Coordinates of C-alpha atoms and ligand atoms in Angstrom, one line a residue:
M73 CA -49.5 -13.1 34.6
S74 CA -46.1 -11.9 34.0
R75 CA -45.3 -12.6 31.0
K76 CA -45.6 -11.0 27.7
L77 CA -48.8 -12.3 24.8
R78 CA -47.5 -14.7 21.8
M79 CA -48.5 -12.4 18.7
G80 CA -48.3 -14.3 14.8
M81 CA -49.8 -12.7 12.0
V82 CA -51.4 -12.7 8.7
G83 CA -50.4 -9.8 6.7
G84 CA -48.2 -6.7 6.7
G85 CA -45.8 -7.9 4.3
P86 CA -42.7 -5.7 2.4
G87 CA -44.8 -2.0 1.4
A88 CA -47.8 -3.3 3.5
F89 CA -49.5 -0.2 5.2
I90 CA -51.1 -1.5 8.0
G91 CA -49.4 -4.6 9.7
E92 CA -46.5 -2.2 10.8
V93 CA -48.8 0.2 12.0
H94 CA -50.2 -3.6 13.8
R95 CA -46.5 -4.4 14.6
K96 CA -45.4 -1.1 15.9
A97 CA -49.1 -1.0 18.3
A98 CA -49.0 -4.2 19.4
R99 CA -44.9 -4.0 21.2
M100 CA -45.9 -0.3 22.1
D101 CA -46.3 -0.8 26.0
G102 CA -44.1 -4.1 26.0
G103 CA -46.8 -6.7 26.9
I104 CA -46.9 -8.8 23.8
E105 CA -44.2 -9.8 21.5
L106 CA -44.2 -11.1 18.1
V107 CA -43.2 -14.7 17.1
A108 CA -45.0 -15.8 13.6
G109 CA -45.5 -15.1 10.8
A110 CA -47.8 -15.3 7.3
F111 CA -46.5 -11.8 6.3
D112 CA -47.5 -12.0 2.8
I113 CA -49.2 -13.7 -0.2
D114 CA -46.2 -13.9 -1.4
P115 CA -44.0 -16.8 0.2
K116 CA -40.7 -15.8 -0.4
K117 CA -41.4 -11.6 1.3
S118 CA -43.3 -13.5 4.2
A119 CA -39.8 -15.1 4.4
Q120 CA -38.5 -11.3 3.8
M121 CA -40.4 -9.9 6.4
G122 CA -39.3 -12.5 8.8
R123 CA -35.8 -11.5 8.7
E124 CA -36.6 -8.0 9.3
Q125 CA -38.7 -8.7 12.0
S126 CA -35.9 -11.3 13.4
I127 CA -38.1 -14.1 14.3
D128 CA -37.4 -17.6 13.6
P129 CA -37.2 -18.7 10.4
A130 CA -39.4 -21.9 11.8
R131 CA -42.0 -19.8 12.6
V132 CA -42.6 -17.6 9.4
Y133 CA -44.8 -19.4 7.3
P134 CA -45.5 -19.3 3.4
D135 CA -49.3 -19.3 4.2
Y136 CA -51.8 -18.7 6.8
Q137 CA -53.4 -22.7 6.3
T138 CA -49.6 -23.8 7.0
M139 CA -49.2 -21.1 9.9
V140 CA -52.4 -22.6 12.3
D141 CA -51.5 -25.9 11.6
K142 CA -47.9 -26.3 12.8
E143 CA -48.6 -23.3 15.4
A144 CA -51.5 -25.8 17.0
A145 CA -49.5 -28.6 16.8
L146 CA -46.6 -26.3 19.1
P147 CA -46.5 -26.9 23.1
A148 CA -49.2 -25.0 24.7
D149 CA -46.4 -22.7 26.3
Q150 CA -44.6 -21.9 23.0
R151 CA -47.2 -21.5 20.3
I152 CA -49.0 -17.9 19.6
D153 CA -51.7 -16.7 22.0
F154 CA -53.1 -14.7 19.2
V155 CA -53.3 -13.7 15.4
S156 CA -53.4 -9.9 14.5
V157 CA -55.7 -10.3 10.2
T158 CA -54.1 -7.4 8.2
T159 CA -55.0 -8.9 4.8
P160 CA -56.7 -7.3 2.4
N161 CA -60.9 -7.7 3.2
K162 CA -61.6 -10.5 1.3
W163 CA -59.2 -13.0 3.2
H164 CA -60.9 -11.4 7.0
F165 CA -63.6 -14.3 7.1
P166 CA -61.6 -17.1 6.0
I167 CA -59.3 -16.5 8.0
A168 CA -59.9 -15.6 11.4
K169 CA -62.4 -18.4 10.7
T170 CA -59.9 -20.5 10.9
F171 CA -57.4 -19.4 13.7
L172 CA -60.9 -19.1 15.7
E173 CA -62.0 -23.1 15.3
A174 CA -57.8 -23.5 16.1
G175 CA -58.3 -22.2 19.5
F176 CA -56.9 -18.6 19.1
N177 CA -57.5 -15.7 19.9
V178 CA -58.3 -12.6 16.6
M179 CA -57.3 -9.3 16.6
C180 CA -59.0 -8.6 12.4
E181 CA -59.0 -5.3 10.3
K182 CA -62.1 -3.8 9.8
P183 CA -64.6 -4.1 7.3
M184 CA -64.6 -7.5 9.1
T185 CA -66.3 -9.7 6.1
M186 CA -67.3 -9.3 2.6
D187 CA -71.0 -8.8 3.5
V188 CA -73.1 -9.0 6.8
A189 CA -73.8 -12.9 5.3
E190 CA -70.3 -13.9 6.9
A191 CA -70.5 -11.2 9.3
E192 CA -72.8 -13.0 10.8
K193 CA -71.1 -16.6 11.0
L194 CA -68.1 -14.8 12.2
K195 CA -70.3 -13.9 15.1
A196 CA -71.7 -17.4 15.9
I197 CA -68.1 -18.6 15.5
V198 CA -66.7 -16.2 18.2
A199 CA -69.4 -17.2 20.5
S200 CA -69.2 -21.0 20.2
T201 CA -65.4 -21.0 20.7
R202 CA -65.1 -18.6 23.0
K203 CA -61.8 -17.0 21.8
V204 CA -61.6 -12.8 22.0
F205 CA -62.8 -11.3 18.8
G206 CA -61.0 -8.0 18.4
L207 CA -61.9 -5.7 15.3
M208 CA -59.7 -2.7 14.9
H209 CA -61.8 0.2 15.0
N210 CA -58.6 2.5 16.7
Y211 CA -60.4 5.9 16.1
T212 CA -62.8 5.6 19.1
A213 CA -58.7 4.6 21.4
Y214 CA -58.4 7.6 21.4
P215 CA -58.5 9.5 24.9
M216 CA -60.7 12.4 24.1
V217 CA -63.0 9.7 21.9
K218 CA -63.6 7.9 25.2
L219 CA -64.1 11.4 27.3
A220 CA -66.9 12.7 24.4
R221 CA -68.2 8.6 25.0
D222 CA -68.6 9.6 28.9
M223 CA -69.4 13.1 28.4
V224 CA -72.8 11.9 26.5
A225 CA -73.7 8.9 29.1
Q226 CA -72.9 11.5 31.8
G227 CA -75.2 13.3 30.1
D228 CA -73.3 16.6 29.7
L229 CA -75.2 17.3 26.4
G230 CA -78.7 16.5 27.5
K231 CA -80.7 13.9 25.1
V232 CA -78.6 14.0 21.7
L233 CA -80.5 15.6 19.1
K234 CA -77.9 15.4 15.8
V235 CA -74.4 13.4 14.9
V236 CA -73.0 15.0 12.1
V237 CA -69.8 13.3 10.9
Q238 CA -66.8 13.4 7.7
Y239 CA -64.3 11.3 6.7
P240 CA -62.9 13.0 3.7
Q241 CA -59.4 11.9 2.1
G242 CA -58.3 12.9 -1.2
W243 CA -55.5 10.2 -2.1
L244 CA -57.9 8.4 -4.9
A245 CA -58.4 11.5 -6.4
R246 CA -56.6 10.1 -9.6
P247 CA -57.0 6.1 -10.7
I248 CA -53.7 5.2 -9.3
E249 CA -55.0 2.1 -8.9
K250 CA -54.4 1.7 -12.6
E251 CA -50.7 2.4 -11.9
G252 CA -50.6 -0.5 -10.0
Q253 CA -50.6 1.3 -6.5
Q254 CA -50.4 -1.5 -3.6
Q255 CA -53.0 0.2 -1.8
A256 CA -55.6 1.4 -4.6
S257 CA -55.7 -1.7 -6.5
W258 CA -57.2 -4.5 -4.0
R259 CA -59.4 -1.2 -2.0
T260 CA -61.0 -0.2 -5.3
D261 CA -61.7 -4.7 -6.9
P262 CA -64.7 -4.9 -5.4
K263 CA -63.6 -9.4 -5.2
Q264 CA -60.9 -8.1 -2.3
S265 CA -62.8 -5.1 -1.3
G266 CA -66.4 -6.3 -1.1
A267 CA -69.5 -4.0 -2.2
A268 CA -68.4 -0.8 -1.1
G269 CA -65.1 1.0 -1.7
C270 CA -65.4 4.5 0.0
M271 CA -68.3 3.8 2.5
G272 CA -66.2 0.2 3.5
D273 CA -62.9 1.9 4.1
I274 CA -63.5 4.9 6.0
G275 CA -67.5 5.1 6.2
T276 CA -67.0 2.2 8.1
H277 CA -65.1 4.2 10.5
A278 CA -67.1 7.2 11.0
A279 CA -70.0 4.9 11.5
N280 CA -68.2 3.4 14.0
L281 CA -66.8 6.7 15.9
A282 CA -70.5 8.2 15.6
Q283 CA -72.2 4.6 17.2
Y284 CA -69.4 4.3 19.9
I285 CA -69.7 8.3 20.8
T286 CA -73.7 8.3 21.7
G287 CA -74.2 5.3 22.5
L288 CA -77.0 5.9 19.6
T289 CA -78.0 3.0 16.8
I290 CA -78.0 3.7 13.2
R291 CA -81.1 2.5 12.6
E292 CA -82.0 3.7 9.3
I293 CA -80.1 5.3 6.2
A294 CA -80.4 7.3 2.4
A295 CA -77.1 7.1 1.0
D296 CA -76.0 8.8 -2.8
L297 CA -72.8 7.3 -3.5
N298 CA -70.7 8.2 -6.3
T299 CA -67.9 7.0 -8.5
F300 CA -66.0 10.5 -9.8
V301 CA -62.6 8.9 -11.0
P302 CA -64.4 7.5 -14.9
R303 CA -63.9 3.7 -14.9
R304 CA -63.0 2.9 -11.4
R305 CA -65.7 -0.1 -10.2
L306 CA -66.1 0.9 -6.7
E307 CA -67.5 4.2 -5.3
D308 CA -64.9 7.4 -3.7
D309 CA -67.3 9.4 -2.5
G310 CA -70.6 9.4 -0.8
Q311 CA -73.0 11.4 1.8
C312 CA -75.6 10.1 3.5
L313 CA -78.7 10.9 6.2
L314 CA -79.4 9.0 9.4
R315 CA -82.0 7.8 11.4
L316 CA -80.2 7.0 15.1
S317 CA -82.1 5.5 17.5
K318 CA -83.7 7.4 20.7
G319 CA -85.0 10.4 17.1
A320 CA -81.7 11.2 17.0
K321 CA -80.6 12.5 13.0
G322 CA -77.7 12.4 11.5
L323 CA -75.7 12.7 8.9
L324 CA -71.9 10.8 7.7
H325 CA -70.6 11.8 4.3
A326 CA -66.7 10.1 3.0
S327 CA -64.6 10.9 0.4
Q328 CA -61.7 9.7 -1.5
I329 CA -61.6 12.0 -4.0
A330 CA -61.6 15.7 -1.8
I331 CA -58.5 16.9 -2.9
G332 CA -56.2 18.1 -0.1
Q333 CA -57.5 16.3 2.7
E334 CA -55.8 13.8 3.6
N335 CA -57.2 11.8 7.2
N336 CA -59.9 14.7 8.1
L337 CA -62.1 12.5 10.1
A338 CA -64.4 14.7 12.6
I339 CA -67.4 14.4 14.3
W340 CA -70.1 16.9 15.8
V341 CA -72.3 15.9 19.1
H342 CA -75.3 17.8 19.2
G343 CA -77.3 17.5 22.4
E344 CA -80.6 19.4 24.0
T345 CA -78.1 21.6 26.1
A346 CA -74.2 21.5 24.5
S347 CA -72.4 20.3 21.6
L348 CA -69.4 18.4 21.0
E349 CA -66.5 18.6 18.6
W350 CA -63.2 16.2 17.6
H351 CA -61.2 15.9 15.1
Q352 CA -58.7 13.6 14.4
E353 CA -56.0 15.6 12.5
H354 CA -56.0 17.7 16.4
P355 CA -57.0 14.7 18.4
N356 CA -55.4 15.4 22.2
Y357 CA -58.3 18.5 21.9
L358 CA -62.1 18.3 22.5
Y359 CA -64.5 20.9 22.2
V360 CA -67.7 21.6 24.4
D361 CA -70.3 24.6 23.6
T362 CA -72.8 25.4 25.6
L363 CA -75.4 28.0 24.5
D364 CA -74.5 30.9 27.2
A365 CA -70.6 30.5 27.9
P366 CA -67.4 30.4 25.6
T367 CA -66.0 27.6 24.3
Q368 CA -64.4 25.0 26.7
I369 CA -61.4 23.0 25.7
W370 CA -60.3 20.3 27.1
K371 CA -56.7 19.4 27.0
R372 CA -55.3 15.1 26.9
G373 CA -53.0 14.7 29.6
N374 CA -54.5 16.9 32.5
D375 CA -55.9 15.2 35.7
Y376 CA -59.5 16.1 34.7
V377 CA -59.5 14.5 31.7
G378 CA -58.9 11.1 34.1
A379 CA -61.1 12.3 36.5
K380 CA -63.9 12.6 34.3
S381 CA -63.5 9.3 32.0
A382 CA -61.8 6.5 33.7
A383 CA -61.5 4.5 29.7
A384 CA -59.7 8.1 29.0
G385 CA -57.4 8.1 32.1
R386 CA -56.2 4.6 31.4
A387 CA -55.7 5.7 27.7
T388 CA -53.4 8.4 28.2
R389 CA -49.6 7.9 28.1
L390 CA -47.8 11.0 28.3
P391 CA -48.2 14.4 30.3
F392 CA -50.1 16.9 28.1
G393 CA -48.4 19.3 25.3
H394 CA -46.9 15.3 24.5
P395 CA -49.3 14.8 21.3
E396 CA -50.5 11.1 21.2
A397 CA -51.9 9.9 18.1
F398 CA -53.0 7.2 15.9
L399 CA -50.8 4.3 16.8
E400 CA -50.9 5.2 20.8
A401 CA -54.3 4.5 19.4
F402 CA -54.0 0.9 17.8
A403 CA -51.4 0.3 20.8
N404 CA -54.9 1.2 23.4
N405 CA -56.9 -1.1 20.8
Y406 CA -54.0 -4.1 21.9
C407 CA -53.6 -3.1 25.5
N408 CA -57.9 -3.9 26.3
F409 CA -57.4 -6.9 24.3
A410 CA -54.1 -8.9 25.2
D411 CA -56.1 -7.8 28.8
T412 CA -59.0 -9.4 28.4
I413 CA -57.3 -12.4 26.8
R414 CA -55.5 -12.5 30.4
A415 CA -58.4 -12.4 32.5
R416 CA -59.5 -15.1 30.4
M417 CA -56.7 -17.3 30.8
A418 CA -57.1 -16.5 34.7
R419 CA -60.6 -17.3 34.3
K420 CA -62.2 -13.7 35.3
K421 CA -64.6 -11.4 33.9
P422 CA -62.7 -8.2 32.0
D423 CA -63.2 -5.4 33.9
P424 CA -65.3 -2.9 31.6
I425 CA -62.9 -0.4 31.6
V426 CA -60.5 -3.3 30.2
A427 CA -63.4 -5.2 28.2
D428 CA -64.0 -1.7 25.6
F429 CA -62.6 -2.2 22.5
P430 CA -64.7 -3.1 18.9
G431 CA -65.5 -6.7 18.2
V432 CA -67.7 -8.6 16.4
K433 CA -70.6 -6.5 17.6
E434 CA -69.1 -4.0 15.4
G435 CA -68.4 -5.5 13.0
V436 CA -71.5 -7.0 12.1
A437 CA -73.0 -3.5 12.5
G438 CA -69.9 -1.9 9.8
M439 CA -71.1 -4.6 7.0
K440 CA -74.4 -4.1 7.6
F441 CA -74.0 -0.6 7.3
I442 CA -72.2 -1.2 3.9
E443 CA -74.8 -3.0 2.6
A444 CA -77.0 -0.8 3.4
V445 CA -75.2 2.0 1.3
V446 CA -75.3 0.2 -1.4
K447 CA -78.5 -1.1 -1.7
S448 CA -79.8 2.7 -0.3
S449 CA -77.7 4.0 -3.1
A450 CA -79.0 2.0 -6.4
K451 CA -82.3 3.1 -4.9
N452 CA -82.0 7.0 -5.6
A453 CA -81.0 7.3 -1.7
A454 CA -84.3 5.3 -0.8
W455 CA -84.6 5.1 3.3
V456 CA -83.0 1.6 4.0
K457 CA -83.3 -0.5 7.4
L458 CA -80.3 -1.4 8.6
Ligands
NAD666 P1 -51.5 -3.7 1.7 O1 -52.3 -3.7 0.3 O2 -50.9 -2.5 2.3 O3 -51.2 -4.2 2.6 C1 -51.6 -5.6 2.6 C2 -50.6 -6.9 3.3 O4 -51.8 -8.8 3.2 C3 -49.4 -7.3 2.0 O5 -48.2 -7.9 2.3 C4 -50.7 -8.7 0.8 O6 -49.0 -9.5 0.8 C5 -50.8 -9.2 2.1 N1 -51.9 -10.2 1.9 C6 -52.6 -11.0 1.5 N2 -52.8 -11.5 1.1 C7 -52.8 -12.8 2.0 C8 -53.0 -13.8 2.1 N3 -53.6 -14.4 1.9 N4 -52.2 -14.4 3.3 C9 -50.8 -13.7 3.7 N5 -50.9 -12.0 3.7 C10 -51.8 -12.0 2.8 O7 -53.4 -3.0 2.7 P2 -53.3 -2.5 3.9 O8 -53.9 -0.8 3.8 O9 -52.2 -2.5 4.7 O10 -54.9 -2.5 4.5 C11 -54.6 -3.9 5.2 C12 -56.4 -4.1 5.9 O11 -56.1 -3.3 7.1 C13 -57.5 -3.9 5.0 O12 -58.9 -4.8 5.8 C14 -57.8 -2.0 5.5 O13 -59.1 -2.4 4.9 C15 -57.4 -2.1 6.7 N6 -56.8 -1.0 7.4 C16 -56.9 -0.3 7.9 C17 -56.8 1.0 8.7 C18 -57.4 1.4 9.9 O14 -57.1 2.8 10.2 N7 -57.7 0.6 11.2 C19 -56.2 1.4 7.3 C20 -54.7 0.9 6.9 C21 -56.1 -0.4 6.2

């Protein structure tokens, strides 16, 4: 199919963070065009974003309900092929449900819903509507993360024994939600964010990364959550012990009060015969260690990466030495999501390399992770099954 897929967006109004990242990333490879949106909770700001994006004013809507009704009424060759949901967490479920049930494919931000019950409902809706659902866990879309996943799967580390994953940030070290900072305000409000703060916002990314690379599942968690900023309503820091499938053990640490830390997501996977290490802030390199040789540094863009991991090769656009990072990782998820929609339209099964993007299964796992860490911490870090 040669035509571009038509994208709609809910969220991503003026001053929003991640909506603009989605818009840039979705359009990066030329296969997707943005044609409609309900961009902001404020209809005037939605209209403003529509003008900034040069979208036909007739397709810029005051709210998502109007958008879904009007889009569904358009002829099939005009209406959107999918919607991207980039609102705060509390809106993910109602918006995703509404669009799926109206026959649209959905790309949704994480965490997928507000709780496990909503997540299970959404899973059933995705199954019954047979629409394509993507969840934006962008960190598993980096080429070197795909390479790491394939190294583990090919047995290069032997049996995985231990995983250490961290995601420290420092931007919430002061109570900036009290000053009305947009991103902090809703993230620290349980009615808009969910049962967890830091663990929902970034701990879920760390948990998803650990499970993607190792192919293991987190089975039990003992968590110690902290709210260091006085009177903040959700935790802003925490550490977890993990028991994973196949007997592996793990540590997960996430923080938003770690001054000096920006987006220091990093992972170490220790196997019986080798270890690997990856850092999101230096994402073009993957480090592999054995007992008998100096550290191997795998560098993105070299042919040997694509030869080892076809998925890493597919996720690479530029030659070595020209860094690729955050925007490209979002674009990689959009490529696979869009090609899966194209395969469905052609009534074909997508190739596994194309179907390699997070979806409703990872969304349910993320909500179980959040529920477990909150429950465990409330019981003085008791072990909780997921
Ligand atoms: P933000 O506050 O910057 O932007 C949210 C936008 O959604 C605003 O424009 C707001 O007006 C709009 N909005 C709110 N309710 C709406 C509604 N009912 N209809 C239409 N628009 C509505 O928030 P953000 O930091 O961009 O985060 C948005 C989502 O993206 C969150 O779920 C967050 O967890 C996720 N996120 C993911 C990543 C990632 O790396 N994958 C990074 C940042 C944020």
